[in-house]
XYZ file of C-alpha atoms in Angstrom:
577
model
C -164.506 149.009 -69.050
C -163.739 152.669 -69.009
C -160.279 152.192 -70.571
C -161.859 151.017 -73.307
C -164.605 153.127 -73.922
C -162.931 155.623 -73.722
C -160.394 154.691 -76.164
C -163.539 153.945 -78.792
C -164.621 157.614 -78.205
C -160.633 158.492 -79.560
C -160.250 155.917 -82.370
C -163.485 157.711 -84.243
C -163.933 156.416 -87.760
C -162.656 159.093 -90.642
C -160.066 161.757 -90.681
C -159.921 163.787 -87.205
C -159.181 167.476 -88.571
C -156.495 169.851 -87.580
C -159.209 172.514 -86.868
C -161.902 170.596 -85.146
C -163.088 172.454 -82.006
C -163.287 170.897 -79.022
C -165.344 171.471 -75.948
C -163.238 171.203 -72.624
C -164.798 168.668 -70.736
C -166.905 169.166 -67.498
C -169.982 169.031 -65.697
C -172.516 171.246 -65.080
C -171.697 172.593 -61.327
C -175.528 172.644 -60.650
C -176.063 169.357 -61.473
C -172.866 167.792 -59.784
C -173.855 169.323 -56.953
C -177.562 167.840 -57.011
C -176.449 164.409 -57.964
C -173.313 164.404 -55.049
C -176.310 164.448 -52.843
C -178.109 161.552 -53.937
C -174.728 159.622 -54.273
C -174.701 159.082 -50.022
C -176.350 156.377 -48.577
C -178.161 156.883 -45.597
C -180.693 154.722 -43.655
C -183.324 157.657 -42.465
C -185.524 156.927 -39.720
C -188.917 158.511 -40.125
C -192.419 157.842 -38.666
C -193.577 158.117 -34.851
C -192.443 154.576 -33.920
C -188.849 154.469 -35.043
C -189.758 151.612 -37.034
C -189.326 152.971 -40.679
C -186.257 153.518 -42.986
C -185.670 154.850 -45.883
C -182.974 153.908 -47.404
C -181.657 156.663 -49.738
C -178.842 156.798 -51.720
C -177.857 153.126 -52.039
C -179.391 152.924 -55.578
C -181.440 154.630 -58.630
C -184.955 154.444 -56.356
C -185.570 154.660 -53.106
C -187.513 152.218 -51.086
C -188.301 151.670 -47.657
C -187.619 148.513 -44.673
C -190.435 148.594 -41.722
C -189.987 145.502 -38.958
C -192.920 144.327 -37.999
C -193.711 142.171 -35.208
C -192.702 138.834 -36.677
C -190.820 139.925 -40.214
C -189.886 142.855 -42.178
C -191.820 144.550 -44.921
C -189.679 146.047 -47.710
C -191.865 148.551 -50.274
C -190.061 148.492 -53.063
C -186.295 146.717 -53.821
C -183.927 149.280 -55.685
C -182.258 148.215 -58.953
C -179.249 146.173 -58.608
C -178.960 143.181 -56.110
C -175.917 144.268 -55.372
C -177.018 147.239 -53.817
C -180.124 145.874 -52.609
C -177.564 143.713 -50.560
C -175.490 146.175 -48.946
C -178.457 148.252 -47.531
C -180.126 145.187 -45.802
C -176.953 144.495 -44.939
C -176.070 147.860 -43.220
C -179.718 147.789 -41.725
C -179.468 145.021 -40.001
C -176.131 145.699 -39.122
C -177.536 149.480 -37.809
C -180.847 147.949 -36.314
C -179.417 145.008 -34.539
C -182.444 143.346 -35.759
C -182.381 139.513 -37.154
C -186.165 138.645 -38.038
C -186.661 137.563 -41.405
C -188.463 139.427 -44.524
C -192.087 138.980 -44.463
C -193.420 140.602 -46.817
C -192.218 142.877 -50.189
C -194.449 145.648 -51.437
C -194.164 146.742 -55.065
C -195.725 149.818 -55.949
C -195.330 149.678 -59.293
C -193.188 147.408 -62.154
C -190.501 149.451 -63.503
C -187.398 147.793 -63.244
C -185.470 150.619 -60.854
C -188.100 148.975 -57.954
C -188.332 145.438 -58.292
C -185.103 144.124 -59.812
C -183.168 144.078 -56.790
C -185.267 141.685 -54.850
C -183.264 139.214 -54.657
C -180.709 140.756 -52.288
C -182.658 140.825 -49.955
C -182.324 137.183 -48.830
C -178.900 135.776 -48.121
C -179.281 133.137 -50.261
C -181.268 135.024 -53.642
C -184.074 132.719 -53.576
C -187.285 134.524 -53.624
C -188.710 132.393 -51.421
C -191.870 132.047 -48.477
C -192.466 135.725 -48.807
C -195.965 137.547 -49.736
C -195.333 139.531 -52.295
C -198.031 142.472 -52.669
C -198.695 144.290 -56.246
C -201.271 146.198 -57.976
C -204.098 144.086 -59.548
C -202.484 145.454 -63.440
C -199.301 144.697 -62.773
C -198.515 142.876 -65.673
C -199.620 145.546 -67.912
C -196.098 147.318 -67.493
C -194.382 144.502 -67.660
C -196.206 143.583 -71.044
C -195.226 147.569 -72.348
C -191.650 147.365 -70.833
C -191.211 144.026 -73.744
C -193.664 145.215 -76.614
C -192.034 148.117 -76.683
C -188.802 146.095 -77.488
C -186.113 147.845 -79.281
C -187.115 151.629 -78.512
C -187.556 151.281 -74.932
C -184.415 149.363 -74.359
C -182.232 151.782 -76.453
C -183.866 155.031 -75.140
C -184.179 154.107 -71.751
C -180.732 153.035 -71.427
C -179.525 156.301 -73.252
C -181.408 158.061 -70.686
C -180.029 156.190 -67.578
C -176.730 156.634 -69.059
C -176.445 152.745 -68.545
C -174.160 152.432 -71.041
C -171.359 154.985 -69.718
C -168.639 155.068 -67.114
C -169.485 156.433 -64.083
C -168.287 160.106 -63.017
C -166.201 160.339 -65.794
C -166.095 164.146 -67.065
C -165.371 163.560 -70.764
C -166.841 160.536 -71.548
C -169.150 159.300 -68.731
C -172.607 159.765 -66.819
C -172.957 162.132 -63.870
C -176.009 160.032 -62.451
C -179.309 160.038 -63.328
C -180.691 163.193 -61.622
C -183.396 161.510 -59.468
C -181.070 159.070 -58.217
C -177.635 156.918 -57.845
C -176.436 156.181 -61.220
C -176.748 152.865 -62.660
C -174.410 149.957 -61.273
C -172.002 148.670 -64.250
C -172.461 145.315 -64.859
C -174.879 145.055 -61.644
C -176.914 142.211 -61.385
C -181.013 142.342 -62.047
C -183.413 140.061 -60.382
C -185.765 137.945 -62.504
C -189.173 138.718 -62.156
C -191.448 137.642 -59.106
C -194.662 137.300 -59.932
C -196.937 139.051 -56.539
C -198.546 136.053 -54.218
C -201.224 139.095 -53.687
C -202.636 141.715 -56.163
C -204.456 144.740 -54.511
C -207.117 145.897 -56.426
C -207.731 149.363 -55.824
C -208.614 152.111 -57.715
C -210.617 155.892 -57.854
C -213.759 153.750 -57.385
C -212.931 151.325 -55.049
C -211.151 153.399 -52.531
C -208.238 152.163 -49.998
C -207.567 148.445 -49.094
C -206.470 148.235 -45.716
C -204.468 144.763 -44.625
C -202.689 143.862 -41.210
C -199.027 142.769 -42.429
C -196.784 141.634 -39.796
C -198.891 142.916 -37.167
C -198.572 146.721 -38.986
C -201.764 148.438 -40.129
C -201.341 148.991 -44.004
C -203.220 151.011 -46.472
C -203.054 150.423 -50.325
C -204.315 153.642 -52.034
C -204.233 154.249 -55.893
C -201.428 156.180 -57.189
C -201.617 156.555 -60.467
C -198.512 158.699 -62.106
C -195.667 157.649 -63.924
C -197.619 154.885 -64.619
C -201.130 153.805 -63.656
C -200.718 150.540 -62.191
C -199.623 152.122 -59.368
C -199.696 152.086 -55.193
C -199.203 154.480 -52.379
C -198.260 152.726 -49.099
C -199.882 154.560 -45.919
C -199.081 153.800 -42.754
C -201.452 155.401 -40.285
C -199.675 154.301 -36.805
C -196.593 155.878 -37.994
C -197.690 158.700 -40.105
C -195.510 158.003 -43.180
C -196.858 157.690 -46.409
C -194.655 155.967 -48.950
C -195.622 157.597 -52.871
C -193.962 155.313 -55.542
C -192.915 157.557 -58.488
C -195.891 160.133 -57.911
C -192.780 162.549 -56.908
C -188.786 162.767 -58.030
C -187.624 165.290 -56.238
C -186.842 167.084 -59.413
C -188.846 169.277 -62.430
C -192.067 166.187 -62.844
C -191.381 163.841 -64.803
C -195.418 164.284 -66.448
C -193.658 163.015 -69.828
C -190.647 161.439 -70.398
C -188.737 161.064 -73.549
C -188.874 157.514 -73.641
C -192.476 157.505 -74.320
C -194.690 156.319 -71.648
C -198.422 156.365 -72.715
C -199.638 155.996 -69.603
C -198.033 159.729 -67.882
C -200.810 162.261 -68.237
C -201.132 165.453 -65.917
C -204.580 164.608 -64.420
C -202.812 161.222 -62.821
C -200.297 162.805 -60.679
C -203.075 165.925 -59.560
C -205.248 163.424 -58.503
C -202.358 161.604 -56.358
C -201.557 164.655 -55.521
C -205.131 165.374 -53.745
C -204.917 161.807 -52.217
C -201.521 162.647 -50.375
C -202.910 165.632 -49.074
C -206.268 164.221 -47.655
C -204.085 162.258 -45.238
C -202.256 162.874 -41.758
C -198.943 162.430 -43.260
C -195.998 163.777 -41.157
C -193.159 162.312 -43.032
C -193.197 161.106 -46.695
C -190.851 158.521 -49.031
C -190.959 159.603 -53.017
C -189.934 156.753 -55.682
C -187.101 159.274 -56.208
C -185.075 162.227 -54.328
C -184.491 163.367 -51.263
C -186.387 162.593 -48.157
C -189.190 164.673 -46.820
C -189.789 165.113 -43.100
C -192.377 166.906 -40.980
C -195.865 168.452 -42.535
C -194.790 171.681 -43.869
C -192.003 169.591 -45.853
C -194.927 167.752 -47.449
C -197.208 169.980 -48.183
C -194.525 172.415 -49.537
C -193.506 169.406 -52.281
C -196.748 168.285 -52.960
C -198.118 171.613 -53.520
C -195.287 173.174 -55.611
C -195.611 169.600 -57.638
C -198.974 169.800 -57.876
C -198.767 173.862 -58.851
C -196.114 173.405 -61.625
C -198.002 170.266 -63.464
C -201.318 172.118 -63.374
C -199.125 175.419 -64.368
C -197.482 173.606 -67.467
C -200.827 171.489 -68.471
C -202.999 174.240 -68.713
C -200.954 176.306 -70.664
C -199.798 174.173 -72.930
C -203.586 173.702 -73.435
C -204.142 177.279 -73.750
C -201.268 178.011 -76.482
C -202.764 174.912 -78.445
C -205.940 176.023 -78.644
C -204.393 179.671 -79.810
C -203.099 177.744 -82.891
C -199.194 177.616 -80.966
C -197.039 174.643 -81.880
C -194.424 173.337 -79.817
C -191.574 175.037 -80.928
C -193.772 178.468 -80.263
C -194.799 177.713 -77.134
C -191.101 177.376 -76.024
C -190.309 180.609 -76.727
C -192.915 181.809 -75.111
C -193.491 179.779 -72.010
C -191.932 180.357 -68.750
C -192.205 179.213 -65.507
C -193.136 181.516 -63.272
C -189.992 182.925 -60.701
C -191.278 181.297 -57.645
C -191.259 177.733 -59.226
C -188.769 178.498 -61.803
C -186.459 178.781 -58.076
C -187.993 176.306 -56.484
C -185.029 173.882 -55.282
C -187.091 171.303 -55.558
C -188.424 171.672 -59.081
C -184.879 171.903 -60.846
C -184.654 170.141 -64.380
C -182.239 167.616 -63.565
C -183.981 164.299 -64.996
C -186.233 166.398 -67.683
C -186.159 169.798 -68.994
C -189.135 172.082 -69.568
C -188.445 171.986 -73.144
C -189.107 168.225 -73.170
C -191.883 168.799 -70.517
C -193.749 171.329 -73.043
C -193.077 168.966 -76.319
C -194.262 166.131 -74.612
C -197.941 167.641 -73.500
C -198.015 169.239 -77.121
C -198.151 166.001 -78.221
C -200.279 164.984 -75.781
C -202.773 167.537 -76.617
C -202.287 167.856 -80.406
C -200.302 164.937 -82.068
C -197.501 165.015 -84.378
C -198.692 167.960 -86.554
C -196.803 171.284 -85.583
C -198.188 173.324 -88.499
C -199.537 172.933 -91.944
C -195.525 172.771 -92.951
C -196.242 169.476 -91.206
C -198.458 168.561 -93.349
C -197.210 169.478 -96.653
C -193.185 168.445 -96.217
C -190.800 166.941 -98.041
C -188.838 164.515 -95.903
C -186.079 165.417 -93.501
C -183.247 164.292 -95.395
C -184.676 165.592 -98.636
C -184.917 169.400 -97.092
C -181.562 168.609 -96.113
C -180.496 167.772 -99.026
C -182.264 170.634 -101.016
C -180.737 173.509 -98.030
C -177.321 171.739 -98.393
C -176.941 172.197 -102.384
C -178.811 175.989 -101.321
C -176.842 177.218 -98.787
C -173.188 175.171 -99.696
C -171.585 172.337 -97.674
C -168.810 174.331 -96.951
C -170.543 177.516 -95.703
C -172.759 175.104 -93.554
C -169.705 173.037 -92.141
C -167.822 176.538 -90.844
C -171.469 177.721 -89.385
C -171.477 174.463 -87.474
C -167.715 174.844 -86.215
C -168.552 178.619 -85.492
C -171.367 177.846 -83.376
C -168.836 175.005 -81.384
C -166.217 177.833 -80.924
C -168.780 180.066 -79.241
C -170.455 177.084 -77.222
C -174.071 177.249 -79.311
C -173.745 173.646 -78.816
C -177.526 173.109 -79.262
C -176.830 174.977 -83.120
C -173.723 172.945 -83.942
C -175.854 169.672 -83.505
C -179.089 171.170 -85.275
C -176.334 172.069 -88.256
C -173.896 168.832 -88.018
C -177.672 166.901 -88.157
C -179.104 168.551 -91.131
C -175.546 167.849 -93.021
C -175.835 164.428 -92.010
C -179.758 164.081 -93.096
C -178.077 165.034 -96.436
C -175.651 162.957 -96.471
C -174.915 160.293 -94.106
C -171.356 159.349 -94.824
C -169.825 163.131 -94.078
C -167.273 162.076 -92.131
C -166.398 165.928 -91.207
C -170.377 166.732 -90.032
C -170.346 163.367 -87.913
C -167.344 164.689 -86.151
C -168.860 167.951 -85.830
C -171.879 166.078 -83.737
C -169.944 164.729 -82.151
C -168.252 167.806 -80.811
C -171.732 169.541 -80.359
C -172.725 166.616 -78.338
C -170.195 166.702 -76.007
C -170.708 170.766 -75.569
C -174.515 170.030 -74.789
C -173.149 167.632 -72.462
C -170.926 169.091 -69.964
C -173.132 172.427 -70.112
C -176.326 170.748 -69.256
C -178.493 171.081 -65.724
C -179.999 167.843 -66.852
C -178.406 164.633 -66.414
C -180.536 162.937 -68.803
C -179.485 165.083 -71.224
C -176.272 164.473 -70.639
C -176.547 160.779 -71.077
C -178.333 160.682 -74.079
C -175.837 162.846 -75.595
C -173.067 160.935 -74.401
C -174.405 157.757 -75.003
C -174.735 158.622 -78.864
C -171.518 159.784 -78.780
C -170.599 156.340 -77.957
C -172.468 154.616 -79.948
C -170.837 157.053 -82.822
C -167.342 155.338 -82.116
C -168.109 152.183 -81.437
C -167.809 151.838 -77.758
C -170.971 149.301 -77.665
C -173.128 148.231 -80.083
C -176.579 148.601 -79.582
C -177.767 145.145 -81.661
C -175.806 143.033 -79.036
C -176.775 145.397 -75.689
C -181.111 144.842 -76.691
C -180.331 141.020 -77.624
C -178.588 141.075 -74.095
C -181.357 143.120 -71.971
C -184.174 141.371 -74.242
C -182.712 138.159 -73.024
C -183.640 138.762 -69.243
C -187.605 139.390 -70.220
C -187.535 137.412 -72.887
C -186.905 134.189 -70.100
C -190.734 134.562 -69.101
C -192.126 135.130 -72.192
C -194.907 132.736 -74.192
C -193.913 131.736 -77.998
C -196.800 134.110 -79.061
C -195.302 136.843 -77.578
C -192.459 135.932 -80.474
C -194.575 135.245 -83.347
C -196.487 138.736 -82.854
C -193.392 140.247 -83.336
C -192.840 138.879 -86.888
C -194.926 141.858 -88.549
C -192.648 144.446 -87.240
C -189.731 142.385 -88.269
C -191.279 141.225 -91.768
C -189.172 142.565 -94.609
C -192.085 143.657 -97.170
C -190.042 144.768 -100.064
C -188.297 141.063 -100.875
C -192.081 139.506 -100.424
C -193.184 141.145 -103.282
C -194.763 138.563 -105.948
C -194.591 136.062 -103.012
C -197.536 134.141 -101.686
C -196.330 131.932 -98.757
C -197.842 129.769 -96.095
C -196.648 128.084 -92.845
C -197.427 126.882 -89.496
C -195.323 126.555 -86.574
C -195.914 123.765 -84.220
C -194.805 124.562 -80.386
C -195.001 121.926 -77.638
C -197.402 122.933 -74.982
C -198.163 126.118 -76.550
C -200.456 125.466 -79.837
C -199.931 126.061 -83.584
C -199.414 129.773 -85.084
C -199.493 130.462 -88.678
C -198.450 132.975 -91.243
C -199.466 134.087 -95.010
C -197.207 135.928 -96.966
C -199.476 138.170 -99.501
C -197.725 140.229 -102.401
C -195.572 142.245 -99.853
C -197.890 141.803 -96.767
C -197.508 139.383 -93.898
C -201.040 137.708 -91.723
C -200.801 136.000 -88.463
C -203.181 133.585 -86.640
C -203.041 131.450 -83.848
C -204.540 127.687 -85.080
C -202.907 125.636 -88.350
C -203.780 126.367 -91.828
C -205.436 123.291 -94.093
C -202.989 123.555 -96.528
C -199.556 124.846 -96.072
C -196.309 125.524 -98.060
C -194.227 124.215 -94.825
C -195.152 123.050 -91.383
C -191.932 123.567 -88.713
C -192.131 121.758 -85.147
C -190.093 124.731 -82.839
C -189.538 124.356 -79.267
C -190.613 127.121 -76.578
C -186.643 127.769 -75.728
C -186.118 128.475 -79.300
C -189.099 130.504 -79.967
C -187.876 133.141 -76.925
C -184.195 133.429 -78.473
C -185.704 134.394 -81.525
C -187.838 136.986 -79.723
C -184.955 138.561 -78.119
C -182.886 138.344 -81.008
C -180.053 135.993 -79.648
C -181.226 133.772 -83.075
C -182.512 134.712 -85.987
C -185.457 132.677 -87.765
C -183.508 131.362 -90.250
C -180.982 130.575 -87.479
C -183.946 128.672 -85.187
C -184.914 126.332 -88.246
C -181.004 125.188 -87.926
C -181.465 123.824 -84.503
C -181.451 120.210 -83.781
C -184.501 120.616 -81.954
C -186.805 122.013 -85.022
C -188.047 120.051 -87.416
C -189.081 120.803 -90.496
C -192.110 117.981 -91.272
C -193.355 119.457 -94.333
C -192.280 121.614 -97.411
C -192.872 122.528 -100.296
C -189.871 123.058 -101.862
C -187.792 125.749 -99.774
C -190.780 127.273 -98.445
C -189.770 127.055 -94.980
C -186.196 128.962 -95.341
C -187.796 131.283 -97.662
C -190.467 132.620 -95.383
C -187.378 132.850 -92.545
C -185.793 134.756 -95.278
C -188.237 137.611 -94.883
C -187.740 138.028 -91.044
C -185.424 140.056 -89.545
């Protein structure tokens, strides 16, 4: 795969020009030092009884093996099955130890910590195990496939999924909290837990006996809020989830999720601290061993979130927008040095954008307010300032590395005009500078991955129809028909009035009305309808994940079009993307 990606990022489409500057590539030594370390996998012992490994390295997360009398518990499962393979592999190998997994902890339902799961039974199937969750756990699982398109594409960009691994000019240098992603790695369906824990602020820990171990479920909420600390009390070792990284926090993240505030990870915080914890295992990052370790990280965490948030709180309230309060804001030199609060997921320009908007929306300023559109200002500064004069700032700013200037400039041309072949390649250009400069290797994959997507090296239709496939497997039909207002084409439905009801086996009727240009949906037939359609449940989810189109479903043997009034039925399909 890397021949050929990297032969889409030279076969660009338009002219390449004589005079085009061109960033050398590289990587940021900082940050290919950081992620060198979290590229070697190790099976750490920790806890009192020798009975607990980590096992670092291996894959994006880390996650943790403890035998028990009778089985194994596993908290957590990495990302790839692959990897989730070798590392019960090597433990068992290292340990000696042949007694079967018991038991598989989850403490939470991102996809980095439950997809390899099924590596971690010789022959995949899931199987006799207890599988232990947080009462909500479907509620991230439910985000992670309503959020559809946006998640898919930006958290892929930001994984650098999408790239060749290690390679300097074209390629992801990791992920900066972990291993980097495993090309073409296999991902575990989705195990529903034999045993929700419900647990929250109110409630307190839940305390269970699991393969003769004394476990403690305490809420976690961070990253997300469906989320579980694992404390061991025998042992000493408290196991966080994604309440620390090992990097700058991750309090926002730039693939938007609603859930991250501030006062979540304090309050986790506070609850890692009120235990006897000697040694500790973070979602992400290195491993931390002995007291003063833990209290250093939680309390330089914890100081740097509270730091940031009130701030950010204070500048807002002084009438500061975001861009402002970057130019301003500093961490102090103690934290700012801190190995251990580096920005090599996030940056603190993305931290402080993200609690702006937490704290005060969208609206920057009254300029906000009163705007033209982005490509209209660009249009308008374009014919003001000249093309020209505007293309040789942005190739200026490449030749003395303002990388970060070239893009703002190469964007603003392309606002203007889309089809400038000569701005496009001067993005692209500026895109690679901010990459190979960059602490942060989510920076660095985002830029690179829209550099690829630029030339053609993937296409990002066909990579969501292929990910949306894998959730889509699980899904109910309504799940697909809720989606048809975001896909409804309004403009074409203008003058229209349409109505239909689809029929699925098993799963109830669900009907639409087309209005003048607006599109209603309810579950239950309509009395009178322009077309009634008989769809099967298989169809339904290929049409949710985009592998048909509706117009494409109503071809299938399987559907059946019982009733129509004229061509109502392919004309309402018409208006769905």
């Amino acid at each position: 795969m890397k021949k050929y990606f990297v032969l889409a990022l030279l076969l660009l489409a338009g002219p390449v020009y004589a005079d085009m500057p061109t960033p050398k590539p590289a990587v940021n030594p900082a940050l290919a030092a950081f992620q060198d370390n979290l590229d070697d996998p190790q099976l750490i012992e920790l806890g009192r009884k020798g009975r607990v490994h980590m096992v670092f390295g291996y894959d994006y997360s880390n996650w943790t093996i403890i035998e028990g009398d009778d089985g194994l518990i596993v908290v957590d499962s990495g990302w790839f099955v692959e990897r989730t393979q070798q590392a019960i592999s090597d433990y068992r190998a290292a340990t000696g130890t042949k007694k079967p997994v018991k038991a598989v902890i989850l403490t939470h339902m991102h996809s980095d910590h439950i997809a390899g799961i099924q590596g971690l039974f010789a022959d995949g199937k899931v199987e006799g195990v207890d599988i232990y969750a947080h009462t909500d756990w479907q509620r991230q699982v439910a985000y992670d496939t309503n959020s559809g398109d946006m998640l898919i594409r930006r958290g892929m960009a930001q994984m650098g999924f999408l790239l060749p691994y290690k390679d300097v000019a074209a390629g992801t240098y990791g992920a900066g909290i972990g291993r980097g992603a495993l090309q073409g790695g296999t991902l575990s369906a989705t195990f529903p837990p034999t045993h929700t824990v419900d647990v929250s602020a109110a409630t307190g820990p839940v305390k269970h006996t699991i393969a003769g171990i004394p476990v403690e479920f305490h809420y976690a909420p961070s990253d997300i809020d469906a989320q579980l600390m694992v404390w061991l009390p025998e042992d000493k070792v408290i196991l966080v989830g994604d309440a620390i990284g090992g990097t700058l926090p991750y309090v926002i993240t730039p693939r938007h999720e609603p859930e991250r505030k501030p006062e979540s990870f304090l309050y986790t915080f506070d609850q890692i601290l009120s235990l006897d914890a000697q040694d500790m295992v973070p979602g992400h990052g290195r491993p931390v061993r002995g007291r003063n370790d833990l209290e250093a990280i939680i309390r330089s965490n914890h100081e740097v979130i509270a730091f940031l948030h009130e701030q950010v709180r204070g500048y807002v309230g002084r009438g500061y927008n975001a861009d402002q309060i970057i130019d301003e804001l500093e961490l102090p030199p103690r934290l700012a040095n801190n190995p251990d609060l580096q920005p090599r997921y996030h940056t603190l320009d993305w931290l402080i954008r993200g609690l702006y908007t937490n704290e005060a929306g969208w609206v920057q300023n009254v300029n906000s307010l009163t705007q033209h559109s982005a490509s209209e200002q660009a249009r308008r500064l374009s014919l003001l300032i000249g093309e020209d004069k505007l293309l040789q700032a942005a190739a200026g700013a490449i030749e003395t590395k303002d990388y970060r200037w070239a893009v703002s400039l190469a964007q603003l041309l392309l606002d203007a005009n889309p089809d400038n072949a000569r701005a496009r390649q001067l993005q692209i250009a500026g895109l690679r500078g901010v990459a190979y400069t960059t602490e942060s290797a989510a920076e660095r994959n985002y830029a690179l991955t829209e550099v690829g997507a630029i030339a053609g090296a993937f296409n990002w239709d066909n990579v969501i129809t292929r990910v949306s496939a894998r959730q889509w497997a699980v899904r109910d039909a309504a799940a697909a028909f809720e989606l048809f207002g975001e896909r409804f084409r309004s403009a074409p439905a203008y003058g229209k009035s349409l109505a239909v009801t689809f029929n699925v086996a098993a799963e109830g009727a669900f009907s639409f009305r087309v209005n003048d240009g607006t599109l209603h949906y309810e579950r239950g037939a309509l009395e009178k309808a322009d077309a009634v359609i008989d769809i099967d449940l298989a169809t339904m989810r290929k049409v949710g994940s985009r592998e048909l189109t509706l117009a494409e479903a109503l071809e299938q043997p399987s559907t059946k079009i019982t009733q129509d009034d004229g061509r109502a039925a392919l004309e309402f399909a018409a208006l769905i993307r």
